[in-house]
Short mmCIF file of C-alpha atoms in Angstrom, two decimals:
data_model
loop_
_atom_site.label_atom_id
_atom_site.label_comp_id
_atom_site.label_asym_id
_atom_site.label_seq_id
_atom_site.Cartn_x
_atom_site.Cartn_y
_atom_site.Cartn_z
CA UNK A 1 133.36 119.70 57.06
CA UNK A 2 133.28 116.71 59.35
CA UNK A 3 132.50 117.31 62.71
CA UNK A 4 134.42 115.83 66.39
CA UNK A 5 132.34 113.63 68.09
CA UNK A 6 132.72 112.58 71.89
CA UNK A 7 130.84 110.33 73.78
CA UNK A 8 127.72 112.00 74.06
CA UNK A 9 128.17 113.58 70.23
CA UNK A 10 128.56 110.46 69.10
CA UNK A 11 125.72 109.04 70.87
CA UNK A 12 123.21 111.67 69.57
CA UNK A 13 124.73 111.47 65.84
CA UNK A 14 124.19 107.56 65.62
CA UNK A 15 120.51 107.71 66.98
CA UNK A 16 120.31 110.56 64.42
CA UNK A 17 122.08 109.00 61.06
CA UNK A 18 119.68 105.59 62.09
CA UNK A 19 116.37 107.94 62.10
CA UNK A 20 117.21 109.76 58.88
CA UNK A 21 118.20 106.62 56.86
CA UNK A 22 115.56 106.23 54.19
CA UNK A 23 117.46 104.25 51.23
CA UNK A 24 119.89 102.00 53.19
CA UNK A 25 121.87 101.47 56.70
CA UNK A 26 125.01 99.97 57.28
CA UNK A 27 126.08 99.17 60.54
CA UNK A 28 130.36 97.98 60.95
CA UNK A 29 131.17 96.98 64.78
CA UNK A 30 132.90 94.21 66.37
CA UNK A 31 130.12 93.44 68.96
CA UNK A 32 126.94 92.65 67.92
CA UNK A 33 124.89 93.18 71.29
CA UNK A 34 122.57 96.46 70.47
CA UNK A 35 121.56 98.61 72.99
CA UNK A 36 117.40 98.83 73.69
CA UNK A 37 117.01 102.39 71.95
CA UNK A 38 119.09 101.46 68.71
CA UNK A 39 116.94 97.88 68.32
CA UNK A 40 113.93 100.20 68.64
CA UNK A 41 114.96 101.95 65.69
CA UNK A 42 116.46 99.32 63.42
CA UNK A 43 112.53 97.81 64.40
CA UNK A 44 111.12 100.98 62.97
CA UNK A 45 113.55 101.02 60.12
CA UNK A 46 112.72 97.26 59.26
CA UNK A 47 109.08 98.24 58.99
CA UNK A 48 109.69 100.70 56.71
CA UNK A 49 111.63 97.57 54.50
CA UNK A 50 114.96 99.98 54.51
CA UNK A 51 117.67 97.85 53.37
CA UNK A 52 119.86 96.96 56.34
CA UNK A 53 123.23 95.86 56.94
CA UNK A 54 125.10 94.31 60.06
CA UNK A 55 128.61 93.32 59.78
CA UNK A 56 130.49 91.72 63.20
CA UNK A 57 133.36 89.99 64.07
CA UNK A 58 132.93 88.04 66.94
CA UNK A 59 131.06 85.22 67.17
CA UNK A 60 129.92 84.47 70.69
CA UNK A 61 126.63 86.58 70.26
CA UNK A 62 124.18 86.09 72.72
CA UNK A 63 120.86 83.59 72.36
CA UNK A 64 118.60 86.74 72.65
CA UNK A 65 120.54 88.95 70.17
CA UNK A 66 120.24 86.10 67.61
CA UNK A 67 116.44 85.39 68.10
CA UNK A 68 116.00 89.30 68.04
CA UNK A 69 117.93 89.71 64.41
CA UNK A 70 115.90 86.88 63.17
CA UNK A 71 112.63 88.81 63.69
CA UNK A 72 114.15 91.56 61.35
CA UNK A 73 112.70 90.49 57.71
CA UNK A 74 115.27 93.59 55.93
CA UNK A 75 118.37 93.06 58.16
CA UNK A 76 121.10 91.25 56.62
CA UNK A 77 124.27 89.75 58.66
CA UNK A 78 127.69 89.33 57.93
CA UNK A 79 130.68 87.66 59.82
CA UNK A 80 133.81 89.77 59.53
CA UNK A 81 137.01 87.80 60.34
CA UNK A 82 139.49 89.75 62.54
CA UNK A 83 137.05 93.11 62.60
CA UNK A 84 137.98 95.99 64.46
CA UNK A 85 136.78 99.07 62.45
CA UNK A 86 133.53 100.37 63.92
CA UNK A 87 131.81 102.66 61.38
CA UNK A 88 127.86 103.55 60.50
CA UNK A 89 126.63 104.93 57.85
CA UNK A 90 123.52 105.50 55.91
CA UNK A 91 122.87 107.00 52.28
CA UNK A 92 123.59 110.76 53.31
CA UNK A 93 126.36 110.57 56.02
CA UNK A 94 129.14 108.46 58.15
CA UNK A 95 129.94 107.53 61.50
CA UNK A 96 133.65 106.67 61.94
CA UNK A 97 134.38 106.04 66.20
CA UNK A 98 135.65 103.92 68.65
CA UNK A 99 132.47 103.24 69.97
CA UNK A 100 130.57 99.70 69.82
CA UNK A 101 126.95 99.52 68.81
CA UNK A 102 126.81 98.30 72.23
CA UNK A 103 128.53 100.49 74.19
CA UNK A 104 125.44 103.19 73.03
CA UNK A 105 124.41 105.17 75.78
CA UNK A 106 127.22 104.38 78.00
CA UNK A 107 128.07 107.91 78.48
CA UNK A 108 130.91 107.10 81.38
CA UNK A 109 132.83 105.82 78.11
CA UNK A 110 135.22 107.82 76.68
CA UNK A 111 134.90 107.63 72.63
CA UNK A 112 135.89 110.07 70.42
CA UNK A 113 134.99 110.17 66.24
CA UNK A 114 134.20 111.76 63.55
CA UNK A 115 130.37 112.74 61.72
CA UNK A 116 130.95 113.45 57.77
CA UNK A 117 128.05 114.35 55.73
CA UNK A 118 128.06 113.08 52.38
CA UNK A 119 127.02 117.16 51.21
CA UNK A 120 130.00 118.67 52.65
CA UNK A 121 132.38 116.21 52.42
CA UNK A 122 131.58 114.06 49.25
CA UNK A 123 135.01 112.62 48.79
CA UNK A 124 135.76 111.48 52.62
CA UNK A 125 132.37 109.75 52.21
CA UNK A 126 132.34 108.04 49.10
CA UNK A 127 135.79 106.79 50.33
CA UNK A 128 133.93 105.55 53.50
CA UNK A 129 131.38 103.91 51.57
CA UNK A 130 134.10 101.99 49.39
CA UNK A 131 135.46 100.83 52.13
CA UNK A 132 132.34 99.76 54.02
CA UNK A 133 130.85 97.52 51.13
CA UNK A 134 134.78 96.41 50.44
CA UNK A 135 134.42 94.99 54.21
CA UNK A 136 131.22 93.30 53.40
CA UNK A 137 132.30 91.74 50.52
CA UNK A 138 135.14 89.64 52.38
CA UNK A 139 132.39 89.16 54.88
CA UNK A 140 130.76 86.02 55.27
CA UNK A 141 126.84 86.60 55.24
CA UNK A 142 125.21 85.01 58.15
CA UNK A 143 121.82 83.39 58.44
CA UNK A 144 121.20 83.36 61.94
CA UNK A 145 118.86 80.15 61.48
CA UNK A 146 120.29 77.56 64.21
CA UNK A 147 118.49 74.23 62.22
CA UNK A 148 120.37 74.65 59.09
CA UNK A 149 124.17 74.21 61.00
CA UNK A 150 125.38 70.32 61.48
CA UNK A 151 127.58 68.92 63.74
CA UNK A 152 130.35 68.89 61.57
CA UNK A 153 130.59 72.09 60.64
CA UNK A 154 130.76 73.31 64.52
CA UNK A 155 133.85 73.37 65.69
CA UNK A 156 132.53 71.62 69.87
CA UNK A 157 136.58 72.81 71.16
CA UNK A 158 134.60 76.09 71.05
CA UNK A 159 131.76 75.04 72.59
CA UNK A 160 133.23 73.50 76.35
CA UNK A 161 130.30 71.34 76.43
CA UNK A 162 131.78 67.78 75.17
CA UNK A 163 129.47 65.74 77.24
CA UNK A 164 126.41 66.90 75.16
CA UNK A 165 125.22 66.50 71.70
CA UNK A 166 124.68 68.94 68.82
CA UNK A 167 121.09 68.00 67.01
CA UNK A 168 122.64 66.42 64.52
CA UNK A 169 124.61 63.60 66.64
CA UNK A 170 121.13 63.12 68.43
CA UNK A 171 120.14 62.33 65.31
CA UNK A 172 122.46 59.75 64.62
CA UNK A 173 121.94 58.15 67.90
CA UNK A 174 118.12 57.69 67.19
CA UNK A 175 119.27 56.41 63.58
CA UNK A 176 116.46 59.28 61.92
CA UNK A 177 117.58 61.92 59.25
CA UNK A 178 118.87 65.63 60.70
CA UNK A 179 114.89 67.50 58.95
CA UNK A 180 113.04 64.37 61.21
CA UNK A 181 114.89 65.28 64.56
CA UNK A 182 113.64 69.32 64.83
CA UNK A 183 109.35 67.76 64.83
CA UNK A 184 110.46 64.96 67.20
CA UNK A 185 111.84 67.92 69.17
CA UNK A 186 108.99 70.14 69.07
CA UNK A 187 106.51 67.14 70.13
CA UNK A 188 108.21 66.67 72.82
CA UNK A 189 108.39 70.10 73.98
CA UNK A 190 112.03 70.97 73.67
CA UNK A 191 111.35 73.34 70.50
CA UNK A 192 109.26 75.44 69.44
CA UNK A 193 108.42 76.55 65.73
CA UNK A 194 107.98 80.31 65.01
CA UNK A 195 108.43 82.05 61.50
CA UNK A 196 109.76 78.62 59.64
CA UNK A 197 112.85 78.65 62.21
CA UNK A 198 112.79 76.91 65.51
CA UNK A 199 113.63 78.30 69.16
CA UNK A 200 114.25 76.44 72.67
CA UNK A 201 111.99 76.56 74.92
CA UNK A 202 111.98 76.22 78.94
CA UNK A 203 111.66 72.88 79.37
CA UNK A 204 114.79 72.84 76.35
CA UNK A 205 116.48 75.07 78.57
CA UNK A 206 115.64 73.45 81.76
CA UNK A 207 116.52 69.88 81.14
CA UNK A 208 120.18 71.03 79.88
CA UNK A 209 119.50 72.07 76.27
CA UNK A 210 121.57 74.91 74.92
CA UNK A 211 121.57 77.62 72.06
CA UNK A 212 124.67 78.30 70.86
CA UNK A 213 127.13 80.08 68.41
CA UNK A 214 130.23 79.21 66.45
CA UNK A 215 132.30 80.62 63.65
CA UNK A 216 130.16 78.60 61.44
CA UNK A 217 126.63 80.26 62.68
CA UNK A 218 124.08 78.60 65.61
CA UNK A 219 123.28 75.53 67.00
CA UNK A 220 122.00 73.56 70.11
CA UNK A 221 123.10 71.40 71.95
CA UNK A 222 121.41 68.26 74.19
CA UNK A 223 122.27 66.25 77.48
CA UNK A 224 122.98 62.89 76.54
CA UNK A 225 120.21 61.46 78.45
CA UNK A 226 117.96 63.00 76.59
CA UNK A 227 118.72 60.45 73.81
CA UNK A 228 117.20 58.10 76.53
CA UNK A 229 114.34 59.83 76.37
CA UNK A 230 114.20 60.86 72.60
CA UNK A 231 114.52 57.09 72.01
CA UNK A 232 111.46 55.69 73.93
CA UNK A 233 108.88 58.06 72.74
CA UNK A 234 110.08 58.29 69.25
CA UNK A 235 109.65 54.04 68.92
#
């Protein structure tokens, strides 16, 4: 029979359903900013090369969540247009709350849901389960890999930063191709390569660069003087 969960029930179920997941997770919320404890599991759970899936709906996830999911080799993404539902479930039971993945721990919140194990309630949960892979098949899967996305597929009315450059216009301004800009970034200290994918650094950060995220994935973004600079050095 499935069970009420408040705030704290809730709480203790999730951390539970992620720990006993041995064949496959799937993970529905809106927000995609996981709390500490949950990403310590999900690291575990990668380890253990359990198949993993995230599915979101709003894009404006932040630089460190995105540089965290990339790390996760068996963690799969997916953009969710208009997402509200917020559901978890593994191969043996379901999560269905109001609660955010990261809104975990927050025990001032008031949530309420529902725990239904797949033993006791097979037909609530295989109805769960349809619905949760129907959701990620209209979903768009995401790789969270910030060198693959050009300037014309970012949409900059999103971005409020119209006096800088995405890496791709940089490009163009230094007449090289979009693959030749990323090395001429990293020499100069602006990138740095980890894993095949590339991350700013501090000096990036420090002389105006910027990660960031649109409907169509993640990008950065560069003052125009550094074009200036890029120019000189790359002659």
């Amino acid at each position: 029979m499935a069970k009420f969960l408040n705030t704290s029930g809730t709480n203790y179920y999730l951390e539970k359903l992620i720990k006993t997941a041995h064949e496959r997770l799937i993970l529905i919320s809106p927000y995609l900013q996981v709390n500490e404890r949950i990403k310590e599991l999900l690291e575990d759970k990668n380890r253990l090369k359990l198949d993993i899936r995230i599915v979101f709906g709003k894009n404006d996830l932040p630089p460190e969540e995105i540089a965290w999911i990339r790390n996760l080799d068996f963690v799969r993404t997916s953009f969710c247009k208009n997402l509200h539902a917020k559901c978890y479930l593994s191969e043996s039971a379901c999560i269905i709350t109001s609660m955010n993945l990261y809104e975990f721990s927050q025990i001032n919140n008031n949530e309420m849901g529902i725990v239904i194990s797949k033993h006791n309630d097979l037909e609530i949960y295989n109805d769960t389960y349809e619905e949760a892979k129907r959701i990620i098949r209209i979903s768009d899967e995401v790789r969270l890999n910030a060198e693959k996305v050009e300037s014309n597929e970012v949409d900059l009315s999103e971005t409020e930063s119209f006096d800088k450059l995405t890496t791709h216009r940089l490009a163009q301004k230094l007449g090289v191709k979009s693959n030749e800009i990323f090395p001429l970034l990293v020499k100069n200290g602006y990138l740095e390569p980890k894993d095949g994918k590339h991350f700013i650094t501090t000096k990036g950060k420090s002389c105006g660069g910027e990660f960031r995220w649109s409907k169509n994935g993640p990008y950065f973004l560069w003052p125009q003087d550094l074009f200036a600079n890029l120019e000189l050095i790359s002659a």
